[in-house]
Amino acid sequence: ADSLKSLADRLGVEPDMVVMEVGYDDDVDEELRDLVADRVGEILDEDTDEVVDVVLLWWREDDGDLVDALVDTRTPLADDGVIWLLTPKAGRPGHVEPSDISESTPTAGLQQTSSVSVGRDWVGARLVAPRSARSRR
């Protein structure tokens, strides 16, 4: 349980935050979802009209255009919000090459600040708007 708690801390999820989830399917890490839901009370789906602090974007190689998905997830994001791009680890079905992420991120107006293992099968890349873009919004 301590490792799960520290994972929520590493993701920066606090009890008063609004969290939205995109790309949910039967292959996601349910332990991570439960942990986040326990911390914030409820995870909103992508149809929400609320401004969100954190987006959990589950993304697989076959899910389409990553740049489009990142741009779409930025829309409801607070100025200082974070997108966690969650992708299958190497060797897992749907694995996304790190080069695809590093090429798509700046095109979508984001920058990657860190990455963390978020379960047995998933890795998370922390994406934020560059400081200069946040100050103009």
PDB file of C-alpha atoms in Angstrom:
ATOM      1  CA  ALA A   1       0.000   0.000   0.000  1.00  0.00           C
ATOM      2  CA  ASP A   2       2.884   2.383   0.730  1.00  0.00           C
ATOM      3  CA  SER A   3       4.203   2.002  -2.823  1.00  0.00           C
ATOM      4  CA  LEU A   4       0.750   2.814  -4.173  1.00  0.00           C
ATOM      5  CA  LYS A   5       0.448   5.882  -1.941  1.00  0.00           C
ATOM      6  CA  SER A   6       3.852   7.106  -3.058  1.00  0.00           C
ATOM      7  CA  LEU A   7       2.774   6.593  -6.677  1.00  0.00           C
ATOM      8  CA  ALA A   8      -0.160   8.981  -6.160  1.00  0.00           C
ATOM      9  CA  ASP A   9       2.298  11.427  -4.625  1.00  0.00           C
ATOM     10  CA  ARG A  10       4.696  11.044  -7.557  1.00  0.00           C
ATOM     11  CA  LEU A  11       1.802  11.748  -9.932  1.00  0.00           C
ATOM     12  CA  GLY A  12       1.068  14.873  -7.902  1.00  0.00           C
ATOM     13  CA  VAL A  13      -2.578  13.947  -7.342  1.00  0.00           C
ATOM     14  CA  GLU A  14      -4.021  15.791  -4.342  1.00  0.00           C
ATOM     15  CA  PRO A  15      -7.462  15.315  -2.714  1.00  0.00           C
ATOM     16  CA  ASP A  16      -8.866  18.643  -3.959  1.00  0.00           C
ATOM     17  CA  MET A  17      -7.872  18.129  -7.614  1.00  0.00           C
ATOM     18  CA  VAL A  18     -10.202  17.500 -10.548  1.00  0.00           C
ATOM     19  CA  VAL A  19      -8.994  14.514 -12.582  1.00  0.00           C
ATOM     20  CA  MET A  20     -10.216  13.519 -16.048  1.00  0.00           C
ATOM     21  CA  GLU A  21      -9.533  10.207 -17.736  1.00  0.00           C
ATOM     22  CA  VAL A  22      -9.293   9.634 -21.485  1.00  0.00           C
ATOM     23  CA  GLY A  23      -8.763   6.336 -23.308  1.00  0.00           C
ATOM     24  CA  TYR A  24     -10.139   3.997 -20.668  1.00  0.00           C
ATOM     25  CA  ASP A  25     -10.353   0.379 -21.811  1.00  0.00           C
ATOM     26  CA  ASP A  26     -10.199  -3.056 -20.223  1.00  0.00           C
ATOM     27  CA  ASP A  27      -6.379  -3.062 -20.331  1.00  0.00           C
ATOM     28  CA  VAL A  28      -5.789  -0.060 -18.048  1.00  0.00           C
ATOM     29  CA  ASP A  29      -4.173  -0.406 -14.629  1.00  0.00           C
ATOM     30  CA  GLU A  30      -7.176  -0.674 -12.319  1.00  0.00           C
ATOM     31  CA  GLU A  31      -4.997  -0.368  -9.206  1.00  0.00           C
ATOM     32  CA  LEU A  32      -3.772   3.033 -10.367  1.00  0.00           C
ATOM     33  CA  ARG A  33      -7.325   4.145 -11.229  1.00  0.00           C
ATOM     34  CA  ASP A  34      -8.619   3.017  -7.826  1.00  0.00           C
ATOM     35  CA  LEU A  35      -5.784   4.837  -6.086  1.00  0.00           C
ATOM     36  CA  VAL A  36      -6.492   8.093  -7.926  1.00  0.00           C
ATOM     37  CA  ALA A  37     -10.252   7.750  -7.376  1.00  0.00           C
ATOM     38  CA  ASP A  38      -9.668   7.134  -3.652  1.00  0.00           C
ATOM     39  CA  ARG A  39      -7.516  10.256  -3.490  1.00  0.00           C
ATOM     40  CA  VAL A  40      -9.837  12.644  -5.401  1.00  0.00           C
ATOM     41  CA  GLY A  41     -13.258  11.072  -4.904  1.00  0.00           C
ATOM     42  CA  GLU A  42     -14.210  10.760  -8.565  1.00  0.00           C
ATOM     43  CA  ILE A  43     -12.481  10.532 -11.932  1.00  0.00           C
ATOM     44  CA  LEU A  44     -14.347  12.436 -14.632  1.00  0.00           C
ATOM     45  CA  ASP A  45     -14.658  11.160 -18.176  1.00  0.00           C
ATOM     46  CA  GLU A  46     -13.655  13.023 -21.306  1.00  0.00           C
ATOM     47  CA  ASP A  47     -17.150  14.495 -21.771  1.00  0.00           C
ATOM     48  CA  THR A  48     -16.826  16.751 -18.726  1.00  0.00           C
ATOM     49  CA  ASP A  49     -17.241  20.509 -19.056  1.00  0.00           C
ATOM     50  CA  GLU A  50     -15.141  21.184 -15.960  1.00  0.00           C
ATOM     51  CA  VAL A  51     -11.656  22.646 -15.902  1.00  0.00           C
ATOM     52  CA  VAL A  52      -9.357  19.838 -14.788  1.00  0.00           C
ATOM     53  CA  ASP A  53      -6.059  19.758 -12.915  1.00  0.00           C
ATOM     54  CA  VAL A  54      -4.878  16.366 -14.148  1.00  0.00           C
ATOM     55  CA  VAL A  55      -5.609  14.315 -17.259  1.00  0.00           C
ATOM     56  CA  LEU A  56      -4.877  10.595 -17.278  1.00  0.00           C
ATOM     57  CA  LEU A  57      -4.494   9.806 -20.986  1.00  0.00           C
ATOM     58  CA  TRP A  58      -4.279   6.047 -21.587  1.00  0.00           C
ATOM     59  CA  TRP A  59      -2.687   5.729 -25.025  1.00  0.00           C
ATOM     60  CA  ARG A  60      -1.764   2.758 -27.186  1.00  0.00           C
ATOM     61  CA  GLU A  61       0.058   2.561 -30.505  1.00  0.00           C
ATOM     62  CA  ASP A  62      -3.176   1.870 -32.454  1.00  0.00           C
ATOM     63  CA  ASP A  63      -5.236   4.655 -30.836  1.00  0.00           C
ATOM     64  CA  GLY A  64      -4.793   7.163 -33.668  1.00  0.00           C
ATOM     65  CA  ASP A  65      -2.976  10.481 -33.870  1.00  0.00           C
ATOM     66  CA  LEU A  66      -1.191  11.283 -30.619  1.00  0.00           C
ATOM     67  CA  VAL A  67      -0.807  14.990 -31.444  1.00  0.00           C
ATOM     68  CA  ASP A  68      -4.582  15.323 -31.944  1.00  0.00           C
ATOM     69  CA  ALA A  69      -5.252  13.513 -28.677  1.00  0.00           C
ATOM     70  CA  LEU A  70      -2.828  15.733 -26.763  1.00  0.00           C
ATOM     71  CA  VAL A  71      -4.318  18.907 -28.241  1.00  0.00           C
ATOM     72  CA  ASP A  72      -7.818  17.697 -27.325  1.00  0.00           C
ATOM     73  CA  THR A  73      -6.802  16.908 -23.745  1.00  0.00           C
ATOM     74  CA  ARG A  74      -5.266  20.367 -23.325  1.00  0.00           C
ATOM     75  CA  THR A  75      -8.641  22.048 -23.913  1.00  0.00           C
ATOM     76  CA  PRO A  76     -10.167  21.394 -20.448  1.00  0.00           C
ATOM     77  CA  LEU A  77      -6.794  21.588 -18.668  1.00  0.00           C
ATOM     78  CA  ALA A  78      -6.137  24.311 -16.100  1.00  0.00           C
ATOM     79  CA  ASP A  79      -3.221  26.645 -16.902  1.00  0.00           C
ATOM     80  CA  ASP A  80      -0.985  24.823 -14.429  1.00  0.00           C
ATOM     81  CA  GLY A  81      -2.507  21.411 -15.153  1.00  0.00           C
ATOM     82  CA  VAL A  82      -0.690  18.197 -15.978  1.00  0.00           C
ATOM     83  CA  ILE A  83      -1.326  15.519 -18.564  1.00  0.00           C
ATOM     84  CA  TRP A  84      -0.080  12.068 -17.630  1.00  0.00           C
ATOM     85  CA  LEU A  85       0.392  10.215 -20.918  1.00  0.00           C
ATOM     86  CA  LEU A  86       0.078   6.571 -19.890  1.00  0.00           C
ATOM     87  CA  THR A  87       1.450   4.090 -22.425  1.00  0.00           C
ATOM     88  CA  PRO A  88       2.169   0.348 -22.335  1.00  0.00           C
ATOM     89  CA  LYS A  89       5.725  -0.546 -21.365  1.00  0.00           C
ATOM     90  CA  ALA A  90       8.148  -1.930 -23.953  1.00  0.00           C
ATOM     91  CA  GLY A  91       7.247  -5.476 -24.948  1.00  0.00           C
ATOM     92  CA  ARG A  92       3.572  -5.014 -24.018  1.00  0.00           C
ATOM     93  CA  PRO A  93       0.781  -4.889 -26.622  1.00  0.00           C
ATOM     94  CA  GLY A  94       0.213  -1.313 -27.808  1.00  0.00           C
ATOM     95  CA  HIS A  95       3.667  -0.063 -26.778  1.00  0.00           C
ATOM     96  CA  VAL A  96       4.340   3.474 -28.018  1.00  0.00           C
ATOM     97  CA  GLU A  97       7.909   4.294 -29.023  1.00  0.00           C
ATOM     98  CA  PRO A  98       9.474   7.043 -26.875  1.00  0.00           C
ATOM     99  CA  SER A  99      10.455   8.839 -30.098  1.00  0.00           C
ATOM    100  CA  ASP A 100       6.748   9.098 -31.033  1.00  0.00           C
ATOM    101  CA  ILE A 101       6.077  10.774 -27.694  1.00  0.00           C
ATOM    102  CA  SER A 102       9.057  13.115 -27.932  1.00  0.00           C
ATOM    103  CA  GLU A 103       8.043  14.161 -31.473  1.00  0.00           C
ATOM    104  CA  SER A 104       4.327  14.609 -30.686  1.00  0.00           C
ATOM    105  CA  THR A 105       4.679  16.494 -27.417  1.00  0.00           C
ATOM    106  CA  PRO A 106       6.119  19.822 -28.696  1.00  0.00           C
ATOM    107  CA  THR A 107       3.840  19.743 -31.756  1.00  0.00           C
ATOM    108  CA  ALA A 108       0.899  19.698 -29.318  1.00  0.00           C
ATOM    109  CA  GLY A 109       2.386  22.655 -27.420  1.00  0.00           C
ATOM    110  CA  LEU A 110       3.566  20.606 -24.463  1.00  0.00           C
ATOM    111  CA  GLN A 111       6.837  19.555 -22.899  1.00  0.00           C
ATOM    112  CA  GLN A 112       7.717  16.346 -21.083  1.00  0.00           C
ATOM    113  CA  THR A 113       9.135  16.914 -17.615  1.00  0.00           C
ATOM    114  CA  SER A 114       9.512  13.368 -16.274  1.00  0.00           C
ATOM    115  CA  SER A 115       8.415   9.771 -16.612  1.00  0.00           C
ATOM    116  CA  VAL A 116       7.498   7.170 -14.035  1.00  0.00           C
ATOM    117  CA  SER A 117       6.456   3.524 -13.949  1.00  0.00           C
ATOM    118  CA  VAL A 118       2.763   3.485 -13.013  1.00  0.00           C
ATOM    119  CA  GLY A 119       2.168  -0.244 -12.808  1.00  0.00           C
ATOM    120  CA  ARG A 120       3.297  -3.598 -14.073  1.00  0.00           C
ATOM    121  CA  ASP A 121       2.353  -2.810 -17.675  1.00  0.00           C
ATOM    122  CA  TRP A 122       2.225   1.007 -17.930  1.00  0.00           C
ATOM    123  CA  VAL A 123       4.604   3.957 -17.885  1.00  0.00           C
ATOM    124  CA  GLY A 124       3.572   7.586 -17.471  1.00  0.00           C
ATOM    125  CA  ALA A 125       5.067  10.677 -19.115  1.00  0.00           C
ATOM    126  CA  ARG A 126       4.332  13.960 -17.327  1.00  0.00           C
ATOM    127  CA  LEU A 127       3.421  16.633 -19.866  1.00  0.00           C
ATOM    128  CA  VAL A 128       2.839  20.327 -19.171  1.00  0.00           C
ATOM    129  CA  ALA A 129       2.466  23.519 -21.168  1.00  0.00           C
ATOM    130  CA  PRO A 130       5.764  25.420 -21.315  1.00  0.00           C
ATOM    131  CA  ARG A 131       5.922  28.255 -18.753  1.00  0.00           C
ATOM    132  CA  SER A 132       5.812  30.940 -21.452  1.00  0.00           C
ATOM    133  CA  ALA A 133       2.601  29.455 -22.867  1.00  0.00           C
ATOM    134  CA  ARG A 134       1.003  29.221 -19.414  1.00  0.00           C
ATOM    135  CA  SER A 135       1.657  32.871 -18.681  1.00  0.00           C
ATOM    136  CA  ARG A 136      -0.008  33.954 -21.961  1.00  0.00           C
ATOM    137  CA  ARG A 137      -3.210  31.946 -21.477  1.00  0.00           C
TER     138      ARG A 137
END
